[in-house]
mmCIF file of C-alpha atoms and ligand atoms in Angstrom:
data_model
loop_
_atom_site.group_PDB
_atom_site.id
_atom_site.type_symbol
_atom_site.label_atom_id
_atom_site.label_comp_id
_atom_site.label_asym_id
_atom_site.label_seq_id
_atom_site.Cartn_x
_atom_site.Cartn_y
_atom_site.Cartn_z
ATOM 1 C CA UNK A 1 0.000 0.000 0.000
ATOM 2 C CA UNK A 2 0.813 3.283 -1.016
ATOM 3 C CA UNK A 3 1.448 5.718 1.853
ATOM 4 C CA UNK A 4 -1.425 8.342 1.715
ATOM 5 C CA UNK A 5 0.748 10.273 4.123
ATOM 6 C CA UNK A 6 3.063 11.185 1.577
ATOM 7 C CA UNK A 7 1.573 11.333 -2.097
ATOM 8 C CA UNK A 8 -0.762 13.344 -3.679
ATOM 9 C CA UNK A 9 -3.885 11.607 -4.105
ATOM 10 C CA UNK A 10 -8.321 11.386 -4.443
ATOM 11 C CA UNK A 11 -10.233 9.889 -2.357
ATOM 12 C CA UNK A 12 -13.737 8.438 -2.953
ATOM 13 C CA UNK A 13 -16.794 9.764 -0.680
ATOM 14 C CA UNK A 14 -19.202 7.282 -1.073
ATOM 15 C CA UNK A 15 -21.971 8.871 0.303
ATOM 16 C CA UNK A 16 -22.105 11.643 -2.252
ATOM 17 C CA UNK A 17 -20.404 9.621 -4.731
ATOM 18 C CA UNK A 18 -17.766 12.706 -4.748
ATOM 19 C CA UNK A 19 -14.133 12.709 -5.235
ATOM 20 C CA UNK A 20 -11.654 15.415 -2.638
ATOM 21 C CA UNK A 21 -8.025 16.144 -3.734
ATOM 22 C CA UNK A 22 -5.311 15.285 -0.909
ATOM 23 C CA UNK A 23 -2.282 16.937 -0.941
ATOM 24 C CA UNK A 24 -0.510 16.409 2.074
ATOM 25 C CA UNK A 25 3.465 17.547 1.056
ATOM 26 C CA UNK A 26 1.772 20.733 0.822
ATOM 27 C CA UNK A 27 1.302 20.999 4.880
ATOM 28 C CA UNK A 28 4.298 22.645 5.119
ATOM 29 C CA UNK A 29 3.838 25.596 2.576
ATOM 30 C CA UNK A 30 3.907 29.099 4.576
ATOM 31 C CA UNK A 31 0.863 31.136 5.073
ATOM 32 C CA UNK A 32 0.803 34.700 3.675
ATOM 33 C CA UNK A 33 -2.354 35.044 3.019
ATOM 34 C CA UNK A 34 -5.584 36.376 5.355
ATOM 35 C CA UNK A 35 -5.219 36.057 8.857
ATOM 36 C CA UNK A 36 -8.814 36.393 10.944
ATOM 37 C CA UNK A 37 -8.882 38.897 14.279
ATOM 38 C CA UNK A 38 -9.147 36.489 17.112
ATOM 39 C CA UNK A 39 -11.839 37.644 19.069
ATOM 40 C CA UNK A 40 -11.162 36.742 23.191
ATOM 41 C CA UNK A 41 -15.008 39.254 24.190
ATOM 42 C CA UNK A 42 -16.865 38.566 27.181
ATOM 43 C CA UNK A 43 -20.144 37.084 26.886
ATOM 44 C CA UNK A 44 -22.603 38.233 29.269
ATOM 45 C CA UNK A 45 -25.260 35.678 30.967
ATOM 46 C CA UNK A 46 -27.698 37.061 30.393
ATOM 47 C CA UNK A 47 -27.798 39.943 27.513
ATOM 48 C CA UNK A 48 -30.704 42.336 27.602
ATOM 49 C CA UNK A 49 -30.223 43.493 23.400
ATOM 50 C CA UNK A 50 -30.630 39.375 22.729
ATOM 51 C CA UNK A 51 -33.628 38.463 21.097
ATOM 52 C CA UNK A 52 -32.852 34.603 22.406
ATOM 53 C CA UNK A 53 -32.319 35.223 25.637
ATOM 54 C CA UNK A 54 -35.335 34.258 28.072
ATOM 55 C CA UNK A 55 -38.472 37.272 28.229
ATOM 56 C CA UNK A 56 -36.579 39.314 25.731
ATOM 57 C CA UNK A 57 -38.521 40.644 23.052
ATOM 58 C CA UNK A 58 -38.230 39.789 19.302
ATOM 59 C CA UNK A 59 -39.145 41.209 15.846
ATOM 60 C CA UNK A 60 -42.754 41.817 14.840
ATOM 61 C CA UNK A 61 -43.812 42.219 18.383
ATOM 62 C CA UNK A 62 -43.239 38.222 19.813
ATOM 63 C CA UNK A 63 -41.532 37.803 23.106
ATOM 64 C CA UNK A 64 -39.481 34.834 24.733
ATOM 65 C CA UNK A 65 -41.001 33.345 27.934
ATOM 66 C CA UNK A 66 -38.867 32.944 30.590
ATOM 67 C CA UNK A 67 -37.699 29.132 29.628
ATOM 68 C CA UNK A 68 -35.404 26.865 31.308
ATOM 69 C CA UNK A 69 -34.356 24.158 29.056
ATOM 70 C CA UNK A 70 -35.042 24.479 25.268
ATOM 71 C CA UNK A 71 -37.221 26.671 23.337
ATOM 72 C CA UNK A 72 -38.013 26.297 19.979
ATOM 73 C CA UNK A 73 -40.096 29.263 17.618
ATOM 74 C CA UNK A 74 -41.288 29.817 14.151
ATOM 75 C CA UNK A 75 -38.379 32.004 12.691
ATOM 76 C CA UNK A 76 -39.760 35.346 12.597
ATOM 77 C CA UNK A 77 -38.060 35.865 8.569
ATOM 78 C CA UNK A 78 -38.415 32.151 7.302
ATOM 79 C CA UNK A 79 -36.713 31.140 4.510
ATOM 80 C CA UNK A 80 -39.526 28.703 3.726
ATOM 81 C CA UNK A 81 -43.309 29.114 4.019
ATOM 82 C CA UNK A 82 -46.046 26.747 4.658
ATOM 83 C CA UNK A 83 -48.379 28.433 2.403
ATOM 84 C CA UNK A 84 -46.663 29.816 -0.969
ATOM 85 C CA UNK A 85 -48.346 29.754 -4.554
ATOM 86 C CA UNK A 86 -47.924 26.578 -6.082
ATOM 87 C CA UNK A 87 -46.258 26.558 -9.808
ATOM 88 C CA UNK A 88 -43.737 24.568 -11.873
ATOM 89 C CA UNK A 89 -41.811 26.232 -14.900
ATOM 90 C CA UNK A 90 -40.271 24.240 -17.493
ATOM 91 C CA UNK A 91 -38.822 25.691 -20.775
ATOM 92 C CA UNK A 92 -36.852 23.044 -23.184
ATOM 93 C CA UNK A 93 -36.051 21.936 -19.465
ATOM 94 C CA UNK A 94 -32.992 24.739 -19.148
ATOM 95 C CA UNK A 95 -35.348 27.023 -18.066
ATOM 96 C CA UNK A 96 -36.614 25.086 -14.942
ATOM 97 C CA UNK A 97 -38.299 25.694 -11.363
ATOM 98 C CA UNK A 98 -40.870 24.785 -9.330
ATOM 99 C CA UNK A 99 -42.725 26.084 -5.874
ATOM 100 C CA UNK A 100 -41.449 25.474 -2.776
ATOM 101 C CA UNK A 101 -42.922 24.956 0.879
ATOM 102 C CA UNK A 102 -42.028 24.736 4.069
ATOM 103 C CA UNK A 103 -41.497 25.565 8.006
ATOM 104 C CA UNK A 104 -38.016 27.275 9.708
ATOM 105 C CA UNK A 105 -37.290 26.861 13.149
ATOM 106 C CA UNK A 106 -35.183 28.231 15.669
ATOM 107 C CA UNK A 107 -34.146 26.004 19.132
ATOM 108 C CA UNK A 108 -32.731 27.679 21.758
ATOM 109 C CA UNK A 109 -30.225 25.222 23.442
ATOM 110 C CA UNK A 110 -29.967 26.808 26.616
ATOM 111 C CA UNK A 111 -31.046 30.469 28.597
ATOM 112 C CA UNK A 112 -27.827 31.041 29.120
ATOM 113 C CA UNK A 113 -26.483 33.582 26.495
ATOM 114 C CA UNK A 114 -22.729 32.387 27.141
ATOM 115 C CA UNK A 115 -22.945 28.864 26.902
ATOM 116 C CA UNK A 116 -22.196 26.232 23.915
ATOM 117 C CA UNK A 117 -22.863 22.677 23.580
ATOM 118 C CA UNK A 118 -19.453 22.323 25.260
ATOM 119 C CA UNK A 119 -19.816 24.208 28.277
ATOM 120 C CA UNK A 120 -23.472 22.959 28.880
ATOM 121 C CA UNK A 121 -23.720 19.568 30.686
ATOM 122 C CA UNK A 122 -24.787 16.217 29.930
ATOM 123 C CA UNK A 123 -28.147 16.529 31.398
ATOM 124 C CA UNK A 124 -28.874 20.136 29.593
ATOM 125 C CA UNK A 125 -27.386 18.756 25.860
ATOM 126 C CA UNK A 126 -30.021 15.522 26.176
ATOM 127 C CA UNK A 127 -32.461 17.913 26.257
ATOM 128 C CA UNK A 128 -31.161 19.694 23.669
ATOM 129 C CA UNK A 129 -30.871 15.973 21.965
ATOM 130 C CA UNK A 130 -34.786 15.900 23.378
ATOM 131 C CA UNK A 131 -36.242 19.157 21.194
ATOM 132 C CA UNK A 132 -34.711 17.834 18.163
ATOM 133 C CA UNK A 133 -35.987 14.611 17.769
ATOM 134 C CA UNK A 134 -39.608 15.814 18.700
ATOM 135 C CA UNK A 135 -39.205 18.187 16.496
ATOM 136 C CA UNK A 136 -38.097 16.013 13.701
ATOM 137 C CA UNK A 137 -40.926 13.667 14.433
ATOM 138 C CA UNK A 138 -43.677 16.355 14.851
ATOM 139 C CA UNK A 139 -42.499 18.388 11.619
ATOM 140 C CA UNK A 140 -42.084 15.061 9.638
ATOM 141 C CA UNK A 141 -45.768 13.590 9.925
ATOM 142 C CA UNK A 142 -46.839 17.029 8.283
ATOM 143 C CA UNK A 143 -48.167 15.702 4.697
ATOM 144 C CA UNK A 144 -46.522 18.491 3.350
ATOM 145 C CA UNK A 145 -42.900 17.740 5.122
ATOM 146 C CA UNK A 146 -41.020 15.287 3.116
ATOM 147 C CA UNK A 147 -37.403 16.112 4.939
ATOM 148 C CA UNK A 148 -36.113 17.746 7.789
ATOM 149 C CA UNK A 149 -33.224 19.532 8.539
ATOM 150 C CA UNK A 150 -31.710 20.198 11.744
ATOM 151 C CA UNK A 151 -28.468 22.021 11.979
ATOM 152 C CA UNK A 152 -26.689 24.927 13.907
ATOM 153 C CA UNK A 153 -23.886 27.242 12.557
ATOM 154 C CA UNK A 154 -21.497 28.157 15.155
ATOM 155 C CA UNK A 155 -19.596 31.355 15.538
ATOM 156 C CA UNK A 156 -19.918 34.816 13.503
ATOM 157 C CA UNK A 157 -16.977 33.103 11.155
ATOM 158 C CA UNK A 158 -20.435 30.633 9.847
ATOM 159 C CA UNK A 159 -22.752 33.658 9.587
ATOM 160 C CA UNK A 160 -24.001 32.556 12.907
ATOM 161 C CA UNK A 161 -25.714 35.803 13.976
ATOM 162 C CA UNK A 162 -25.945 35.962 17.442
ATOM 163 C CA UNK A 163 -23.662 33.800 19.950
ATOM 164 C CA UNK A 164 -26.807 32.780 22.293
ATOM 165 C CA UNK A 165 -26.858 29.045 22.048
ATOM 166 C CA UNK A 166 -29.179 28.225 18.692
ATOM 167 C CA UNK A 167 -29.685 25.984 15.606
ATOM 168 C CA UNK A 168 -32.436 26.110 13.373
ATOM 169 C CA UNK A 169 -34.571 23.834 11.701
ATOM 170 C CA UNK A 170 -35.654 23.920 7.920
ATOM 171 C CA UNK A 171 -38.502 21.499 6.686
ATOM 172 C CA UNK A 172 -39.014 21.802 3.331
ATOM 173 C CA UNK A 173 -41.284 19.556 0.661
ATOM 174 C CA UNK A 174 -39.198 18.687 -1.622
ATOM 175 C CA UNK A 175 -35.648 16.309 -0.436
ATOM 176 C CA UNK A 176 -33.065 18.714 -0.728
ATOM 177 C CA UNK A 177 -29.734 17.840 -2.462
ATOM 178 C CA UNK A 178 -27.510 17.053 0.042
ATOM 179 C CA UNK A 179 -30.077 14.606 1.627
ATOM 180 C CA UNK A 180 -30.903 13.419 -1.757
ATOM 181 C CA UNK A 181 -27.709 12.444 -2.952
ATOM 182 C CA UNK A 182 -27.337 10.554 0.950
ATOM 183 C CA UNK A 183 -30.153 8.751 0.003
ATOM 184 C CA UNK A 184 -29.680 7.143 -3.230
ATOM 185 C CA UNK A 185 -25.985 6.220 -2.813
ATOM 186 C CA UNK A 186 -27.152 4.344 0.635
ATOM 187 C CA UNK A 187 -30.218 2.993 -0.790
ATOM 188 C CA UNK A 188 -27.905 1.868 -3.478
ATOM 189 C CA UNK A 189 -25.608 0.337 -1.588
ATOM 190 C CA UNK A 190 -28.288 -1.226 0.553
ATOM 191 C CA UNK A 191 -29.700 -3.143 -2.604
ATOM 192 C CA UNK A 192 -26.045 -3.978 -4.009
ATOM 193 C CA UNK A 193 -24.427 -5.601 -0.519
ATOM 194 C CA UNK A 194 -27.641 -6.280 1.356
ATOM 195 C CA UNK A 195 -26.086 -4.095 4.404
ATOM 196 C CA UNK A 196 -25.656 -0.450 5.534
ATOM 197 C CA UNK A 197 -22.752 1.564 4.288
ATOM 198 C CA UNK A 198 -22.471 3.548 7.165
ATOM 199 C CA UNK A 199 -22.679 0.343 9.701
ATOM 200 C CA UNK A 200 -19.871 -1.201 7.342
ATOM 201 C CA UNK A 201 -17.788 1.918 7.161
ATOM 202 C CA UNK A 202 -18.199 2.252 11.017
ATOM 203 C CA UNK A 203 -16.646 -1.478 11.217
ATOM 204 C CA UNK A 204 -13.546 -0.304 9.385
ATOM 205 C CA UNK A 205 -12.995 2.705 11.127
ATOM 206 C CA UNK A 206 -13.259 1.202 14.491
ATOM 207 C CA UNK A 207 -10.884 -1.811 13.332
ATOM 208 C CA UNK A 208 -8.695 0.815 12.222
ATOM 209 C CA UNK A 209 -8.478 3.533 14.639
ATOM 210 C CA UNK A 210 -6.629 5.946 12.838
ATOM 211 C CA UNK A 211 -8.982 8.767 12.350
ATOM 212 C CA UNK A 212 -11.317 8.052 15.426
ATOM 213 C CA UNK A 213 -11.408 10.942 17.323
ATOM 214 C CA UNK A 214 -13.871 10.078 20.237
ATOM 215 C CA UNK A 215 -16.567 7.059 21.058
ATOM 216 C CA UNK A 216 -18.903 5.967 24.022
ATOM 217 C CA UNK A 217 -21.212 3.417 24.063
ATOM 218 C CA UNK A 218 -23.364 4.038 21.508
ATOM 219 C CA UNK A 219 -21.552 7.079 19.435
ATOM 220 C CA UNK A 220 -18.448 7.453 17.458
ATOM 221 C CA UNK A 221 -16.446 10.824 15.913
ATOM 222 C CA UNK A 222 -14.684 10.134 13.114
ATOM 223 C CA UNK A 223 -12.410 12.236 10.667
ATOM 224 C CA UNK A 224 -13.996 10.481 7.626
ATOM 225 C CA UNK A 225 -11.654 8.995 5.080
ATOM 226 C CA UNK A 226 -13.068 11.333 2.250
ATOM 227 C CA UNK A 227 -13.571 14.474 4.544
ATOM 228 C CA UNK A 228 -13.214 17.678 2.774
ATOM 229 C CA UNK A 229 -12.415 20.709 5.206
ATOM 230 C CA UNK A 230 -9.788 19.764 7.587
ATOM 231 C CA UNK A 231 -11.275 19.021 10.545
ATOM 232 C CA UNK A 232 -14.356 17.885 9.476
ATOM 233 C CA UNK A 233 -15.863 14.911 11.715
ATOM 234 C CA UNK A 234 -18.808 12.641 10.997
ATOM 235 C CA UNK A 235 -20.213 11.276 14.338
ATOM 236 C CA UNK A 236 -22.322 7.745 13.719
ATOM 237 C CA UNK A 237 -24.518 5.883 16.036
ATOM 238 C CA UNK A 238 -23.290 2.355 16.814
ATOM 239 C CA UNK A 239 -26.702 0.788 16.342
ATOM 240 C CA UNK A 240 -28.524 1.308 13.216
ATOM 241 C CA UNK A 241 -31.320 3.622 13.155
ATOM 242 C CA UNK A 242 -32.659 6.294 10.513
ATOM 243 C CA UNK A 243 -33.929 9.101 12.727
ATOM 244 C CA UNK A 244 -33.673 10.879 16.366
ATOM 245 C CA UNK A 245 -37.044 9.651 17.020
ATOM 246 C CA UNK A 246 -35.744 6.159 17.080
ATOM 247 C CA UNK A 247 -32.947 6.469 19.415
ATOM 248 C CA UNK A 248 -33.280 4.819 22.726
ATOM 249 C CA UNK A 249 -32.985 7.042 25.961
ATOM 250 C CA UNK A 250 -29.566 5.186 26.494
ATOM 251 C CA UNK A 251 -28.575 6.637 22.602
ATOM 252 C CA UNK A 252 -29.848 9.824 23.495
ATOM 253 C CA UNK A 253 -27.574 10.354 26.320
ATOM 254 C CA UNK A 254 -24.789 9.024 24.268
ATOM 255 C CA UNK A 255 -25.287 11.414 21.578
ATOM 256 C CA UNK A 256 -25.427 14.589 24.450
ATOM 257 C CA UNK A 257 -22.024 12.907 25.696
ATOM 258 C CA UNK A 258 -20.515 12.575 22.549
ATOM 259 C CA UNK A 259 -21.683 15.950 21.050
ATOM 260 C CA UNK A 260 -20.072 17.830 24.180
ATOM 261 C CA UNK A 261 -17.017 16.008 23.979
ATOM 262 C CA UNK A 262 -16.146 16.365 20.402
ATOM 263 C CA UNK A 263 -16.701 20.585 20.776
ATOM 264 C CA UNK A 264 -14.867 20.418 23.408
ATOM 265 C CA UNK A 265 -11.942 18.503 21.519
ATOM 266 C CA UNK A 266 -12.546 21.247 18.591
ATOM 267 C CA UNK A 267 -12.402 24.143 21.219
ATOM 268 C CA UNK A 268 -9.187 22.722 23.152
ATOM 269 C CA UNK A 269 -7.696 22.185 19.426
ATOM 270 C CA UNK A 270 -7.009 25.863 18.892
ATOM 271 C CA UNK A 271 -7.976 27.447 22.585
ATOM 272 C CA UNK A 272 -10.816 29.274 21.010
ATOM 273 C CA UNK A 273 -14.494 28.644 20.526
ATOM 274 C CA UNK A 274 -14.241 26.470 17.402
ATOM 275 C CA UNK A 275 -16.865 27.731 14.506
ATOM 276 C CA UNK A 276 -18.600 25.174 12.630
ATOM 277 C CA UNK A 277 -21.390 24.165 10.881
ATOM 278 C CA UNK A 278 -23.412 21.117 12.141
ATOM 279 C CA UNK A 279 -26.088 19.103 11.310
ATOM 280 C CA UNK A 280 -27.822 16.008 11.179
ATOM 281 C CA UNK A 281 -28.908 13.927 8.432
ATOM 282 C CA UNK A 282 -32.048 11.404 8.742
ATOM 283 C CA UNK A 283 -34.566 9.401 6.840
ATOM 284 C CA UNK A 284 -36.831 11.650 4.591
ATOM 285 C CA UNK A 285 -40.442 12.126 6.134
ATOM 286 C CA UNK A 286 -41.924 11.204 2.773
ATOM 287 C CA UNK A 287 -43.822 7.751 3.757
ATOM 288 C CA UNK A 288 -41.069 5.610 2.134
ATOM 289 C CA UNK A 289 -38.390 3.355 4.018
ATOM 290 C CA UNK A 290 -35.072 4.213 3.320
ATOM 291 C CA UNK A 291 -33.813 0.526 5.096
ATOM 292 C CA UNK A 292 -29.904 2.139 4.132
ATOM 293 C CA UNK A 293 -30.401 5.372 6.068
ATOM 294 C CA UNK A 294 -28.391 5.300 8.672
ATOM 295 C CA UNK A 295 -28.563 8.561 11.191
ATOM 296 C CA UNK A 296 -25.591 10.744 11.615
ATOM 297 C CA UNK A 297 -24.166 14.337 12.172
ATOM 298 C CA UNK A 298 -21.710 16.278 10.169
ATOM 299 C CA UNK A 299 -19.332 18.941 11.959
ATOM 300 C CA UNK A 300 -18.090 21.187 8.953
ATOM 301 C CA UNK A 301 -15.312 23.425 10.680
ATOM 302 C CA UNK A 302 -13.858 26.277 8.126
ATOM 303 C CA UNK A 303 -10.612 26.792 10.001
ATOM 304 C CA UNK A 304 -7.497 25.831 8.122
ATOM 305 C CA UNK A 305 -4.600 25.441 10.511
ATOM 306 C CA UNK A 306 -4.766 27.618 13.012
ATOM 307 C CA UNK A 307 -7.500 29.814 15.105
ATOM 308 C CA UNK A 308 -6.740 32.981 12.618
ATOM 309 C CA UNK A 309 -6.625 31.136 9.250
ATOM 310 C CA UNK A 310 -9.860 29.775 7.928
ATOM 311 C CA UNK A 311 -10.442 27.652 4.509
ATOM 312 C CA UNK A 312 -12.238 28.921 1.462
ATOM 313 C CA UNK A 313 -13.154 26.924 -1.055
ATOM 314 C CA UNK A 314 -11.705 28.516 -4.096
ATOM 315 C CA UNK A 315 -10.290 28.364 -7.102
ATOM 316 C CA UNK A 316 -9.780 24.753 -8.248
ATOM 317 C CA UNK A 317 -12.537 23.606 -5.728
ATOM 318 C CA UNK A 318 -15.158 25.406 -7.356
ATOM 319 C CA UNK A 319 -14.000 24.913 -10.697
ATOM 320 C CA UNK A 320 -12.404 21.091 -10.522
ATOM 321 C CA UNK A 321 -13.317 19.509 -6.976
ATOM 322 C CA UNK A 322 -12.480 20.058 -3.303
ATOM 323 C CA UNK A 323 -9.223 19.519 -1.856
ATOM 324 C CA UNK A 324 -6.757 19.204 1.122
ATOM 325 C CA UNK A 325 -3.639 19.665 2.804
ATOM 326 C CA UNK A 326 -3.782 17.969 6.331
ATOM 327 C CA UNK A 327 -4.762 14.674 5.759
ATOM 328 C CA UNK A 328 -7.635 13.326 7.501
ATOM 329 C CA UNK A 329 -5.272 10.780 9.640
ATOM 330 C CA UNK A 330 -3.434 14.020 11.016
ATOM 331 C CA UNK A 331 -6.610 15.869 11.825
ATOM 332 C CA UNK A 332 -8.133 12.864 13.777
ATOM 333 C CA UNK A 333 -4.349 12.862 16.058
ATOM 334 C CA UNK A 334 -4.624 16.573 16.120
ATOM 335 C CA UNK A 335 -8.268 16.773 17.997
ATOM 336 C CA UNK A 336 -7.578 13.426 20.266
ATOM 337 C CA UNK A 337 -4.478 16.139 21.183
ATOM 338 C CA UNK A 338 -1.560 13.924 19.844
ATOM 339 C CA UNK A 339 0.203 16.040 17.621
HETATM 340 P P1 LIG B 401 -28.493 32.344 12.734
HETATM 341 O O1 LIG B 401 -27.752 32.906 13.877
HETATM 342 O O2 LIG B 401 -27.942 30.977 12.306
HETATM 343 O O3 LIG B 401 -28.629 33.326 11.621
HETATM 344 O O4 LIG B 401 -29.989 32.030 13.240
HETATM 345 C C1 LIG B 401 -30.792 32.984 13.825
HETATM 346 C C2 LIG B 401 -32.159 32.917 13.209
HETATM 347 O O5 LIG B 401 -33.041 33.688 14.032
HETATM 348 C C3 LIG B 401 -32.241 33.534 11.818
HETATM 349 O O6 LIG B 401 -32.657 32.551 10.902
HETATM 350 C C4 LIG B 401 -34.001 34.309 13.232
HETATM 351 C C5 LIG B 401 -33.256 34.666 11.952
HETATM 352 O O7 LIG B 401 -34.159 34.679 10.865
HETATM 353 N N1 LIG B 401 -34.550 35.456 13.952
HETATM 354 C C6 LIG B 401 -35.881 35.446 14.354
HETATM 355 O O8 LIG B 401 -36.588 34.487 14.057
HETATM 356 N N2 LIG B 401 -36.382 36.491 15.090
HETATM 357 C C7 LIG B 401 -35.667 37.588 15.439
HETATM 358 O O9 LIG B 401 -36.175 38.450 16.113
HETATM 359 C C8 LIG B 401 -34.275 37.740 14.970
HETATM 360 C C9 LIG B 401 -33.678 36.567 14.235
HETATM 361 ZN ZN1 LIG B 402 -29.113 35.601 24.567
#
């Protein structure tokens, strides 16, 4: 075998059925190029100019109640509507659209203005873990909900507009493309080995080590073999299930332990509060079985190499197809805190 260390190579995602670049003998090219402020401000408890924090008000006239745990809204400027004008355009099928519907939610994790997933404790992130699975199960037996997605973007470096404790929620008709191309590769691969790719791929990685970054009972972080921003991490439940609502309370706590860990591996990595986008991915709500779906959460992290020097994907990554430096074996050793 080749040492993927060393040589310039692609690597196969099969989940997307995409390709990413790795070019690790470029790790050690210097860095001239943009450098972000780090930003080391308080953040108050409570902050009276929030509009998540508890009793505060919000646009168009709504205000919080004073909650304790989680508390989830309809976003006051959704970027999907339940009611919208139904059409479909099609011209010589370049010129094509069709309507759109949908709900947006926003979940408070916490009242706390100043916490994050890490600082929060087991008991508080289960309940976090808690709001999202009712929420995918209530949103998903709407007729007109045929997917769900839950995700939070962490850190003004994400577009994350406020640092009070939040994800949002966007249930939408049709199966977006992301989720879509999820689904037919493991439904695929389902039919073709008569198992699930991600219970197979978890095998390997847990035979192998390498790029496991964390696991408990029922959870495991991995760098994934095909990753494409340096630290990303896939986390995977150990027993095979296709949604939140199907995880056992056992799971559940697993997945609030394993979610605080890993940000607090990603915040100890640089000594900063580590942006990122996450989210999970889960069985369409559209009355089929999807037997291959197997439930899981991406962390998508956009910093490069240090707390000041974020990736962009540029150049030959929009034009040709993603790529890397730090290979996904150094990342994994980087957040366990060996190298
Ligand atoms: P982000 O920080 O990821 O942007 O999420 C905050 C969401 O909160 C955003 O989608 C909504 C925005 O539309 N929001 C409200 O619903 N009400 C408000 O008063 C302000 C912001
Ligand atoms: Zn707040």
């Amino acid at each position: 075998m080749v040492d993927l260390q060393q040589h310039p190579h692609r690597r196969y995602n099969p989940l997307t059925r995409q390709w990413v670049l790795v070019s690790p003998q470029r790790t050690q090219r210097p860095w001239q190029g943009q450098v972000e402020e780090a930003k080391d401000e308080k953040i108050l408890e409570y902050d009276p100019t929030c509009y998540l924090c508890p009793g505060n008000s919000r646009s168009a006239g709504h205000s919080n109640p004073h909650y304790e745990d989680t508390f989830v809204f309809d976003n006051d400027f959704p970027a999907l509507e339940p009611n919208t004008v139904s059409h479909e355009t099609n011209e010589k099928g370049l010129l094509v659209a069709e309507s759109e519907s949908g709900i947006c939610r926003v979940v408070c994790f916490s009242p706390r203005h100043d916490l994050t997933l890490a600082g929060m404790t087991q008991a508080q992130v289960r309940k976090v873990v808690d709001a999202w699975a009712s929420q995918y199960s209530q949103l998903g037996s709407l007729s007109f909900i045929n997917s769900v997605q839950i995700f939070e973007n962490r850190g003004a470096m994400m577009g994350a507009s406020n640092s009070h404790p939040h994800g949002q929620i966007w249930a939408s008709s049709h199966i977006p493309d992301e989720t879509a191309k999820e689904c037919s590769a493991t439904e695929n691969y389902f039919r073709a080995n008569g198992s699930c790719l991600l219970c197979d791929y978890l095998k390997l990685e847990l035979s192998k080590e390498v790029r496991v970054v964390c696991t408990n009972d029922d959870f495991v972080a991995v760098v994934p073999f095909w990753g494409i921003w340096p630290f990303e991490t896939l986390v995977i439940g150990k027993r095979h299930v296709t949604g939140l609502d199907q995880l056992s309370e056992g799971d559940r706590n697993g997945l609030a332990d394993i979610l605080r860990r890993l940000t607090t591996m990603y915040d100890e990595l640089f000594q900063s509060s580590f942006p990122y986008t996450m989210g999970f991915h889960q069985q369409p709500t559209d009355g089929t079985e999807y037997p291959g779906y197997h439930l899981h959460a991406h962390f998508y992290p956009p910093l490069l190499r240090s707390a000041t020097v974020r990736k962009f994907m540029v150049g030959y990554e929009l034009l040709a197809e993603p790529q890397r430096d730090v290979t996904p074996e150094q990342a994994a050793a980087r957040l366990r805190g060996e190298a």
